[in-house]
Coordinates of C-alpha atoms in Angstrom, one line a residue:
Chain G
X1 CA 144.9 50.2 119.6
X2 CA 146.5 51.5 122.7
X3 CA 144.3 54.2 124.7
X4 CA 145.1 57.7 125.9
X5 CA 143.5 57.4 129.4
X6 CA 142.0 61.4 130.5
X7 CA 141.2 61.2 134.3
X8 CA 139.9 63.9 136.2
X9 CA 140.7 66.7 133.6
X10 CA 138.6 69.9 133.3
X11 CA 135.8 69.3 130.3
X12 CA 137.1 72.1 128.7
X13 CA 140.7 70.9 128.8
X14 CA 139.3 67.4 127.8
X15 CA 137.4 68.5 124.8
X16 CA 140.2 70.3 123.2
X17 CA 142.3 67.0 124.1
X18 CA 140.0 65.2 121.3
X19 CA 141.4 67.7 118.7
X20 CA 144.3 65.7 118.9
X21 CA 143.7 62.4 120.1
X22 CA 140.5 60.5 117.9
X23 CA 137.8 59.5 119.7
X24 CA 138.6 56.1 119.3
X25 CA 142.1 56.3 121.0
X26 CA 140.4 58.0 124.1
X27 CA 139.2 56.6 127.3
X28 CA 137.4 59.3 129.5
X29 CA 137.7 58.3 133.3
X30 CA 135.9 61.2 134.5
X31 CA 134.0 60.2 138.0
X32 CA 136.2 58.8 140.8
X33 CA 133.9 56.1 141.1
X34 CA 135.1 55.1 137.0
X35 CA 138.5 55.6 138.4
X36 CA 138.3 53.3 141.6
X37 CA 136.7 50.8 139.2
X38 CA 139.7 51.4 137.0
X39 CA 141.7 50.4 139.8
X40 CA 140.1 47.6 140.7
X41 CA 139.8 46.0 137.1
X42 CA 143.7 46.9 136.7
X43 CA 142.9 48.6 133.6
X44 CA 143.0 46.1 131.1
X45 CA 143.1 48.2 128.2
X46 CA 146.9 48.9 126.8
X47 CA 147.8 52.1 127.5
X48 CA 150.0 54.8 125.8
X49 CA 149.6 57.3 127.8
X50 CA 147.6 59.0 130.9
X51 CA 146.6 62.2 131.5
X52 CA 145.4 63.6 134.5
X53 CA 143.8 66.7 136.0
X54 CA 142.5 68.0 139.4
X55 CA 138.6 67.7 138.8
X56 CA 138.0 65.1 141.7
X57 CA 137.4 66.0 145.0
X58 CA 138.5 63.0 146.7
X59 CA 141.4 62.0 144.4
X60 CA 144.3 64.1 143.7
X61 CA 146.4 64.2 140.7
X62 CA 149.4 63.0 142.9
X63 CA 147.4 59.9 144.3
X64 CA 146.2 59.4 140.5
X65 CA 149.8 59.0 139.3
X66 CA 150.9 57.4 142.4
X67 CA 148.3 54.2 141.8
X68 CA 148.7 54.3 138.2
X69 CA 152.1 53.8 138.6
X70 CA 151.4 51.0 141.0
X71 CA 149.6 48.9 137.9
X72 CA 152.3 50.1 135.2
X73 CA 155.7 51.9 136.5
X74 CA 156.2 52.7 132.8
X75 CA 153.4 54.7 132.3
X76 CA 153.8 58.2 130.9
X77 CA 151.7 60.6 133.2
X78 CA 150.5 64.0 132.0
X79 CA 149.2 66.8 134.1
X80 CA 147.2 69.5 133.0
X81 CA 145.1 72.0 134.7
X82 CA 143.8 75.5 134.3
X83 CA 144.2 76.2 138.4
X84 CA 147.4 77.7 139.1
X85 CA 147.2 77.3 142.7
X86 CA 147.1 73.3 142.6
X87 CA 150.4 73.5 140.3
X88 CA 153.1 72.1 142.3
X89 CA 155.1 71.1 140.2
X90 CA 157.9 69.2 142.5
X91 CA 155.3 67.0 144.2
X92 CA 154.0 66.2 140.9
X93 CA 157.1 65.3 139.4
X94 CA 157.9 62.9 142.7
X95 CA 154.8 61.1 142.4
X96 CA 155.6 60.4 139.0
X97 CA 154.1 62.8 136.5
X98 CA 156.5 63.0 133.3
X99 CA 155.1 66.9 132.4
X100 CA 152.6 69.3 133.6
X101 CA 150.8 71.7 131.6
X102 CA 149.1 74.9 133.0
X103 CA 146.1 75.4 130.6
X104 CA 145.7 77.6 128.1
X105 CA 149.4 78.9 128.8
X106 CA 150.9 75.9 127.7
X107 CA 148.8 74.9 124.9
X108 CA 151.2 75.0 122.1
X109 CA 153.7 72.4 124.3
X110 CA 150.7 70.2 125.0
X111 CA 149.4 70.3 121.7
X112 CA 153.1 69.1 120.3
X113 CA 153.3 66.6 123.0
X114 CA 149.5 64.9 122.4
X115 CA 150.9 65.0 118.3
X116 CA 153.5 62.8 119.2
X117 CA 151.6 60.4 121.3
X118 CA 148.9 60.4 118.7
X119 CA 152.1 59.3 116.3
X120 CA 153.9 56.8 118.5
X121 CA 150.8 55.2 119.3
X122 CA 149.2 54.8 115.7
X123 CA 152.6 54.5 113.7
X124 CA 151.4 57.5 111.5
X125 CA 154.0 59.7 110.5
X126 CA 152.6 63.1 110.6
X127 CA 154.2 66.4 108.8
X128 CA 153.7 70.2 109.1
X129 CA 153.7 72.6 106.5
X130 CA 156.4 74.9 107.0
X131 CA 157.9 78.0 105.2
X132 CA 161.3 79.1 104.8
X133 CA 162.0 82.7 105.6
X134 CA 165.5 82.7 104.0
X135 CA 167.2 79.5 102.8
X136 CA 169.5 79.3 99.8
X137 CA 171.4 76.5 98.0
X138 CA 174.0 74.7 99.8
X139 CA 172.9 74.8 103.2
X140 CA 172.4 72.3 105.3
X141 CA 169.7 71.5 107.6
X142 CA 169.5 68.9 110.5
X143 CA 166.1 67.7 109.6
X144 CA 164.4 66.2 106.8
X145 CA 162.6 68.0 104.1
X146 CA 159.7 66.8 102.2
X147 CA 157.6 67.5 99.4
X148 CA 153.4 66.6 99.3
X149 CA 152.3 65.1 96.1
X150 CA 148.5 65.7 95.9
X151 CA 147.9 63.6 92.3
X152 CA 149.0 60.4 94.7
X153 CA 148.8 61.8 97.9
X154 CA 152.1 60.3 99.2
X155 CA 155.2 62.8 101.0
X156 CA 158.3 62.8 99.1
X157 CA 161.5 63.2 101.0
X158 CA 163.4 65.8 99.3
X159 CA 166.1 67.0 101.4
X160 CA 168.0 64.5 104.1
X161 CA 169.1 65.9 106.8
X162 CA 172.8 66.7 107.0
X163 CA 172.9 67.0 103.1
X164 CA 173.2 69.8 101.2
X165 CA 170.1 71.7 99.4
X166 CA 171.2 71.3 95.9
X167 CA 169.9 74.1 93.3
X168 CA 167.7 71.8 91.8
X169 CA 166.0 70.9 95.4
X170 CA 166.0 74.3 95.6
X171 CA 163.8 75.0 92.7
X172 CA 161.5 72.2 93.5
X173 CA 160.5 73.9 97.1
X174 CA 160.1 77.3 95.5
X175 CA 156.6 77.9 94.9
X176 CA 155.6 81.7 94.5
X177 CA 159.1 83.1 95.1
X178 CA 158.7 81.0 98.7
X179 CA 160.6 78.1 99.9
X180 CA 157.7 75.8 101.2
X181 CA 157.9 72.2 102.2
X182 CA 156.8 69.8 105.2
X183 CA 158.6 68.5 107.9
X184 CA 157.8 65.7 110.5
X185 CA 155.9 66.5 113.0
X186 CA 158.4 65.5 115.2
X187 CA 161.3 68.0 113.8
X188 CA 159.1 71.3 113.8
X189 CA 161.2 72.2 116.7
X190 CA 164.4 71.9 114.8
X191 CA 162.5 74.0 112.0
X192 CA 161.7 76.9 114.4
X193 CA 165.0 77.0 115.9
X194 CA 166.5 77.0 112.1
X195 CA 164.8 80.0 111.2
X196 CA 165.0 82.1 113.9
X197 CA 168.5 81.5 114.5
X198 CA 168.9 81.9 110.9
X199 CA 167.0 85.2 111.0
X200 CA 168.9 86.9 114.2
X201 CA 172.3 86.0 113.0
X202 CA 171.4 88.3 109.7
X203 CA 170.2 90.8 112.2
X204 CA 173.2 91.1 114.2
X205 CA 175.8 90.4 111.2
X206 CA 178.3 93.3 111.4
X207 CA 179.8 92.4 107.9
X208 CA 176.9 93.2 106.0
X209 CA 175.8 96.7 105.0
X210 CA 172.8 98.3 106.9
X211 CA 170.7 98.6 103.9
X212 CA 172.2 94.9 102.6
X213 CA 170.8 93.4 106.1
X214 CA 167.5 95.8 106.1
X215 CA 166.5 94.4 102.5
X216 CA 167.4 90.6 103.3
X217 CA 165.7 90.5 106.2
X218 CA 162.5 92.2 104.9
X219 CA 162.3 89.6 102.2
X220 CA 162.6 86.9 104.8
X221 CA 159.7 88.5 107.0
X222 CA 157.8 89.3 103.7
X223 CA 157.8 85.9 103.2
X224 CA 156.2 84.8 106.8
X225 CA 153.9 87.5 106.6
X226 CA 152.8 86.7 103.3
X227 CA 152.2 83.2 104.0
X228 CA 150.2 84.4 107.2
X229 CA 148.0 86.1 105.0
X230 CA 147.9 83.7 102.3
X231 CA 145.3 83.3 100.1
X232 CA 145.8 79.9 99.1
X233 CA 143.2 77.0 99.7
X234 CA 145.1 75.3 102.8
X235 CA 145.5 78.4 104.5
X236 CA 142.1 80.2 103.4
X237 CA 140.7 78.4 106.6
X238 CA 140.6 79.5 110.1
X239 CA 142.1 76.3 111.0
X240 CA 145.1 77.0 108.0
X241 CA 145.6 80.5 109.4
X242 CA 145.8 79.3 112.8
X243 CA 148.4 77.0 111.9
X244 CA 150.9 79.3 110.5
X245 CA 150.2 81.7 113.2
X246 CA 151.2 78.9 115.4
X247 CA 154.5 78.6 113.1
X248 CA 155.1 82.2 113.5
X249 CA 154.4 82.4 117.2
X250 CA 157.1 79.4 117.7
X251 CA 159.9 81.2 115.8
X252 CA 159.2 84.7 117.6
X253 CA 159.3 82.6 120.8
X254 CA 162.7 81.0 120.0
X255 CA 163.6 85.1 119.4
X256 CA 162.4 85.4 123.0
X257 CA 164.8 82.5 124.1
X258 CA 167.7 83.7 121.9
X259 CA 167.5 87.2 123.2
X260 CA 167.6 86.0 126.7
X261 CA 164.0 87.4 127.9
X262 CA 162.8 83.7 129.2
X263 CA 163.3 85.3 132.9
X264 CA 160.9 88.4 132.0
X265 CA 158.4 86.0 130.1
X266 CA 158.7 83.3 132.8
X267 CA 157.8 86.4 135.4
X268 CA 154.8 87.5 133.6
X269 CA 153.7 83.8 133.1
X270 CA 153.5 83.3 136.9
X271 CA 151.7 86.5 137.9
X272 CA 149.4 86.4 134.9
X273 CA 149.2 82.8 133.6
X274 CA 146.3 82.4 131.5
X275 CA 144.9 86.1 131.2
X276 CA 148.0 87.1 129.7
X277 CA 148.4 84.3 127.3
X278 CA 145.1 82.8 126.5
X279 CA 144.4 86.4 124.4
X280 CA 144.5 85.8 120.8
X281 CA 145.4 89.6 120.4
X282 CA 148.5 89.6 122.6
X283 CA 149.9 86.7 120.7
X284 CA 149.1 88.2 117.5
X285 CA 150.7 91.3 118.6
X286 CA 154.0 89.6 119.6
X287 CA 154.3 88.2 116.2
X288 CA 153.5 91.3 114.6
X289 CA 155.6 93.7 116.6
X290 CA 158.6 91.3 116.6
X291 CA 158.4 90.6 112.9
X292 CA 158.0 94.5 112.3
X293 CA 160.9 95.2 114.1
X294 CA 163.3 92.6 112.6
X295 CA 162.3 93.6 109.1
X296 CA 162.4 97.5 110.3
X297 CA 165.5 96.9 112.5
X298 CA 163.8 99.1 115.3
X299 CA 164.6 97.4 118.7
X300 CA 165.3 94.0 119.3
X301 CA 162.9 91.3 117.9
X302 CA 162.9 89.2 121.0
X303 CA 162.0 92.1 123.3
X304 CA 159.6 93.3 120.8
X305 CA 157.7 90.0 121.2
X306 CA 157.7 90.5 124.8
X307 CA 156.5 93.9 124.8
X308 CA 153.8 92.7 122.7
X309 CA 152.7 90.2 125.1
X310 CA 152.7 92.7 128.1
X311 CA 151.5 95.9 126.9
X312 CA 148.3 95.9 128.4
X313 CA 149.5 94.6 132.0
X314 CA 148.1 97.7 133.4
X315 CA 144.7 97.3 132.2
X316 CA 144.3 94.3 134.4
X317 CA 144.4 96.3 137.3
X318 CA 141.7 99.0 136.2
X319 CA 138.4 98.8 137.8
X320 CA 136.0 95.9 136.2
X321 CA 133.6 98.5 134.7
X322 CA 136.4 100.1 132.7
X323 CA 138.6 97.4 132.0
X324 CA 135.4 95.7 129.5
X325 CA 134.5 99.2 128.1
X326 CA 135.5 100.1 124.8
X327 CA 137.2 104.0 124.8
X328 CA 134.9 105.5 122.8
X329 CA 131.8 104.3 125.1
X330 CA 133.9 105.6 128.5
X331 CA 132.7 108.6 130.6
X332 CA 135.8 111.3 130.9
X333 CA 136.7 110.4 134.2
X334 CA 136.8 106.8 133.1
X335 CA 139.3 107.6 130.2
X336 CA 141.4 109.2 132.9
X337 CA 141.9 106.0 134.5
X338 CA 142.1 104.2 131.1
X339 CA 144.9 106.3 129.8
X340 CA 147.2 106.0 132.9
X341 CA 147.4 102.1 131.4
X342 CA 150.6 102.0 129.7
X343 CA 152.2 103.7 132.5
X344 CA 150.5 101.2 134.7
X345 CA 152.1 98.4 132.4
X346 CA 155.5 99.2 133.0
X347 CA 155.2 99.8 136.9
X348 CA 153.5 96.3 136.6
X349 CA 156.8 95.1 135.1
X350 CA 159.1 96.9 137.3
X351 CA 157.4 95.4 140.0
X352 CA 158.5 91.6 138.7
X353 CA 162.1 92.3 139.6
X354 CA 163.6 91.0 136.2
X355 CA 165.9 92.9 134.2
X356 CA 164.2 95.2 131.9
X357 CA 165.3 96.5 128.7
X358 CA 165.0 100.0 127.0
X359 CA 163.0 99.3 124.2
X360 CA 160.3 97.1 126.0
X361 CA 159.9 100.2 128.6
X362 CA 159.7 102.3 125.4
X363 CA 157.4 100.4 123.6
X364 CA 155.0 99.7 126.4
X365 CA 155.0 103.2 127.7
X366 CA 154.7 104.8 124.3
X367 CA 152.3 102.1 122.2
X368 CA 149.5 104.8 122.7
X369 CA 151.3 107.7 121.9
X370 CA 150.3 109.4 118.5
X371 CA 152.8 111.9 116.5
X372 CA 150.2 114.5 116.1
X373 CA 149.9 114.7 120.1
X374 CA 146.6 113.3 120.5
X375 CA 148.1 110.0 122.2
X376 CA 148.3 109.4 126.0
X377 CA 149.5 109.3 128.4
X378 CA 152.3 111.8 127.8
X379 CA 151.1 113.3 124.9
X380 CA 154.1 113.0 123.2
X381 CA 154.8 114.1 119.7
X382 CA 156.8 113.6 116.5
X383 CA 160.4 112.7 117.1
X384 CA 159.5 112.4 120.5
X385 CA 158.0 109.1 120.0
X386 CA 160.4 106.2 120.0
X387 CA 160.6 103.7 117.2
X388 CA 159.6 101.2 119.3
X389 CA 156.5 103.0 120.6
X390 CA 155.4 103.4 117.4
X391 CA 155.8 100.1 115.7
X392 CA 154.0 98.6 118.7
X393 CA 151.4 100.8 118.2
X394 CA 151.1 100.6 114.7
X395 CA 150.8 96.6 115.5
X396 CA 148.3 96.8 117.7
X397 CA 146.3 98.7 115.2
X398 CA 147.0 96.4 112.4
X399 CA 146.0 93.1 114.9
X400 CA 142.6 94.7 115.3
X401 CA 141.6 95.6 111.5
X402 CA 143.2 92.1 110.3
X403 CA 141.4 90.5 112.8
X404 CA 137.9 88.7 112.2
X405 CA 135.5 89.8 114.2
X406 CA 131.7 89.6 113.7
X407 CA 129.5 92.1 112.5
X408 CA 132.7 94.2 111.5
X409 CA 134.6 94.0 108.4
X410 CA 138.3 92.1 108.0
X411 CA 141.0 94.1 106.2
X412 CA 143.5 93.0 104.1
X413 CA 147.1 93.6 105.5
X414 CA 147.5 96.4 102.9
X415 CA 144.0 97.7 103.6
X416 CA 145.0 97.9 107.1
X417 CA 148.1 99.7 107.2
X418 CA 146.5 102.4 104.4
X419 CA 143.5 102.8 106.8
X420 CA 146.5 103.7 109.6
X421 CA 148.5 105.6 107.3
X422 CA 145.4 107.9 106.6
X423 CA 144.9 108.6 110.2
X424 CA 148.6 110.4 109.9
X425 CA 149.3 109.6 113.7
X426 CA 152.5 107.5 113.0
X427 CA 155.0 108.1 110.9
X428 CA 154.8 107.7 107.2
X429 CA 157.9 106.4 106.7
X430 CA 157.1 103.5 109.0
X431 CA 154.1 102.7 106.9
X432 CA 155.4 102.8 104.0
X433 CA 158.2 100.2 104.5
X434 CA 155.6 98.0 106.5
X435 CA 153.5 98.0 103.3
X436 CA 156.5 96.9 101.2
X437 CA 156.1 93.9 103.1
X438 CA 152.7 93.1 101.9
X439 CA 153.3 94.2 98.0
X440 CA 154.9 92.0 95.2
X441 CA 153.0 88.6 95.3
X442 CA 153.5 87.0 92.4
X443 CA 150.3 84.3 91.8
X444 CA 151.8 81.1 90.3
X445 CA 150.6 77.8 90.4
X446 CA 152.0 75.0 92.7
X447 CA 154.3 73.0 90.9
X448 CA 152.4 70.0 90.8
X449 CA 154.0 68.9 87.7
X450 CA 157.3 69.6 88.7
X451 CA 156.8 67.3 91.7
X452 CA 155.6 64.5 89.6
X453 CA 159.0 64.5 87.8
X454 CA 160.8 64.6 91.0
X455 CA 159.2 61.5 92.4
X456 CA 160.9 60.1 89.2
X457 CA 163.9 60.6 90.3
X458 CA 163.6 60.1 94.1
X459 CA 163.4 56.6 95.4
X460 CA 162.1 57.0 98.8
X461 CA 158.4 57.7 99.1
X462 CA 156.2 57.8 102.3
X463 CA 152.5 57.0 101.6
X464 CA 150.3 58.5 103.6
X465 CA 146.6 58.4 103.8
X466 CA 145.3 61.7 102.4
X467 CA 143.1 62.0 106.0
X468 CA 145.9 62.0 107.8
X469 CA 147.7 65.3 106.7
X470 CA 148.9 67.9 109.6
X471 CA 146.2 67.9 112.8
X472 CA 144.7 71.3 113.0
X473 CA 146.4 73.4 115.0
X474 CA 144.2 75.2 118.0
Chain V
X1 CA 156.5 34.4 155.0
X2 CA 153.9 35.8 157.5
X3 CA 151.4 33.9 158.8
X4 CA 147.9 34.4 157.0
X5 CA 146.3 35.0 160.3
X6 CA 148.8 38.0 161.0
X7 CA 147.3 41.0 161.9
X8 CA 148.5 43.9 159.1
X9 CA 147.7 47.7 159.9
X10 CA 148.3 49.7 156.4
X11 CA 148.4 53.3 156.8
X12 CA 148.0 55.7 153.7
X13 CA 146.4 59.1 153.2
X14 CA 145.7 58.2 149.7
X15 CA 142.7 55.7 149.5
X16 CA 143.7 53.9 146.2
X17 CA 147.2 53.3 147.3
X18 CA 145.6 51.6 150.5
X19 CA 143.3 49.5 148.0
X20 CA 146.4 48.3 146.0
X21 CA 148.7 47.4 149.4
X22 CA 145.7 45.5 150.4
X23 CA 145.7 43.4 147.2
X24 CA 149.4 43.3 147.5
X25 CA 148.7 41.3 151.0
X26 CA 146.2 39.2 150.0
X27 CA 148.0 38.1 147.2
X28 CA 151.1 37.0 150.1
X29 CA 147.9 35.3 151.8
X30 CA 147.9 38.0 154.6
X31 CA 144.0 38.6 154.6
X32 CA 143.6 40.2 158.4
X33 CA 144.2 43.3 157.2
X34 CA 142.8 47.0 158.7
X35 CA 143.5 50.4 157.0
X36 CA 144.3 54.1 158.5
X37 CA 144.4 57.3 156.5
X38 CA 146.9 58.9 158.7
X39 CA 149.5 58.0 161.4
X40 CA 147.5 59.7 164.1
X41 CA 144.2 57.3 163.4
X42 CA 146.7 54.7 163.1
X43 CA 147.8 54.8 166.4
X44 CA 144.6 55.0 167.7
X45 CA 143.7 51.8 166.0
X46 CA 147.1 50.4 167.4
X47 CA 146.1 51.6 170.6
X48 CA 142.7 50.1 171.0
X49 CA 143.7 47.2 169.1
X50 CA 142.7 43.9 171.7
X51 CA 145.9 41.6 170.1
X52 CA 148.6 43.1 168.9
X53 CA 150.0 43.9 164.9
X54 CA 152.0 41.7 163.6
X55 CA 153.0 44.1 160.9
X56 CA 152.7 47.7 159.9
X57 CA 153.1 49.0 156.4
X58 CA 153.2 52.9 156.4
X59 CA 153.5 55.5 153.6
X60 CA 156.0 58.2 154.7
X61 CA 154.1 61.5 153.4
X62 CA 150.7 61.9 155.4
X63 CA 149.1 64.6 156.6
X64 CA 148.6 64.9 160.6
X65 CA 151.3 62.4 161.4
X66 CA 154.0 61.1 159.0
X67 CA 155.1 57.5 158.6
X68 CA 158.5 58.3 160.2
X69 CA 156.5 59.5 163.3
X70 CA 154.5 56.9 163.8
X71 CA 157.3 54.7 163.6
X72 CA 159.2 56.6 166.5
X73 CA 156.1 56.4 168.5
X74 CA 155.9 52.9 167.5
X75 CA 159.6 52.0 168.7
X76 CA 159.0 54.3 171.7
X77 CA 156.3 52.3 173.3
X78 CA 156.6 49.3 175.4
X79 CA 154.3 46.9 174.0
X80 CA 154.9 48.0 170.4
X81 CA 158.4 48.4 170.1
X82 CA 159.1 45.2 168.4
X83 CA 156.5 45.4 165.8
X84 CA 158.0 44.7 162.5
X85 CA 157.8 48.0 160.4
X86 CA 157.6 48.7 156.7
X87 CA 157.4 52.5 154.8
X88 CA 156.8 53.0 151.6
X89 CA 157.9 55.7 149.9
X90 CA 157.8 58.0 146.2
X91 CA 161.4 59.2 147.2
X92 CA 164.7 57.3 146.8
X93 CA 166.4 60.3 149.4
X94 CA 169.7 58.7 151.4
X95 CA 169.0 61.2 154.0
X96 CA 165.5 60.1 154.1
X97 CA 166.6 56.3 154.2
X98 CA 169.0 57.1 157.1
X99 CA 166.7 58.7 159.1
X100 CA 164.2 55.9 158.5
X101 CA 167.1 53.1 159.2
X102 CA 167.6 55.3 162.4
X103 CA 164.7 55.1 163.4
X104 CA 164.3 51.5 163.4
X105 CA 162.3 50.7 160.0
X106 CA 162.6 46.8 159.2
X107 CA 162.5 47.7 155.5
X108 CA 161.5 50.7 153.1
X109 CA 159.8 50.0 149.7
X110 CA 159.9 52.5 147.1
X111 CA 156.8 53.3 144.8
X112 CA 155.5 52.2 142.4
X113 CA 156.4 48.3 142.9
X114 CA 155.2 45.2 141.8
X115 CA 153.9 42.1 143.3
X116 CA 157.4 40.7 142.9
X117 CA 159.4 43.2 144.8
X118 CA 156.7 43.7 147.6
X119 CA 157.1 39.8 148.4
X120 CA 160.8 39.9 148.3
X121 CA 160.6 43.1 150.4
X122 CA 158.0 41.3 153.7
X123 CA 159.8 38.4 153.1
X124 CA 163.3 39.8 154.1
X125 CA 161.7 41.5 156.9
X126 CA 160.0 38.2 157.9
X127 CA 163.4 36.3 157.8
X128 CA 165.1 39.5 159.8
X129 CA 163.0 39.0 162.5
X130 CA 162.1 35.4 162.7
X131 CA 165.1 33.5 161.1
X132 CA 162.8 31.8 159.1
X133 CA 162.5 31.7 155.0
X134 CA 159.0 31.0 153.0

């Protein structure tokens, strides 16, 4: 079996790579001596890809790439590092690096690439579970849709790409009023694109009434959020939940692309890098703020996603002793400094010299304001706090209450929203609308009988071993 | 082709690349090979060598003194100006090629290259200089 060679890569990153590429497929070259030996021996193994890093003091990634390409000019060579200062993508590209990843910022992109490499090397066809937020019979998709048959561990191609979805096929996909299916890993990006495009086009459709629009979008967001917090077996584990969050993240990323805010995101990434994007809270908040915005029609989803990512930029400027303290433990002078951070976050954004939209500025500057005037930094109250500020503030509290933290109870989405409602610090109308997104789940069993019947009427069945299901998402 | 006794100088700041070019030279029968890690150290070797180098193979991008600067120095010095000189580069830039030709390079090899390409390029240099094949 062809190997993936990992040369001079930081230990934490190469440990992470092992989640995607099985050990027997990996060749770790972790010392310069070993690399020189490999060059001398001309690397006798068949190699499918090389991942190189910056851990060798005497041999740069440029040199690794150049010398390996001398042995095999068609090698796919990737570069990964967590050190921004060593990230000269132009020169790396000239020296033969196909793609560069800054870790953990580019973790998702790199994970997709690793799965592609693994799939190409082993010939496995890998799938990902997806939940369609808004699908109807008659739609045509540009990717195949599969159902999984647990009884005989096979994937059944239900709908071929570019074919119209029939009513019966639609019914086969419907479980608990949601359309769930599997897509090939190589098609996942098309699924995210389809979902984001669909949701945004409904959001901007002037031909339907506002009420109808809200109802349709609430239904779609309900599907996405319910999937995220589902108690079903495959999602109850942390890896299952992470996988669905990864799906939601990618859909929200498409919102950002389609809203034209990529420049802000890139500017933020360049400035803050791993601090900003390695934080799960910021990512969760980006997803919740964006989906809440879509469901309630407040702000623009792509902009609210950005606001979620950047709302605490100002905290990075706080002195270290304050930065890592909970507000309840701060002295009064420390609290005064801390309460400036929403304003400082906006100032930090303005220094990026990218066009900022009103909804981003409002959301970031007001996410700690409360309708009873008890918030900060401006002690605004009631209607003076924008919807964007409230949505981001609610999303912030929501994530804290629903996240798993050692030593503290994790609340369900409804419980979290009820607790937030009880504080009286946010508009009750918004909370009611958000609670609506989590009510009305119907507990039906999976239609495995239907799937078996479907298998009898469809010829194309892909036989996959049960151990080769979707890889764990990070 | 160059005689096996030809004195060759390989210049590259990357040790693994020097190793690979050395191997390529050895496969052509060129065994009298020295190495330098940049243009400055290369010139020190050239100046100090009791017998002249018969072939210089140099990388373009190096710290302290690039391959093109080394070439220009070699071509402007009386007792080295006719030394066959080959440049190696990772880039395929026409402006760069023009600069190298104007500076008097004998040939230009783009990395990565295989043994076949290396043999062909070095053979061409020999033929151009000495009017003989093989």
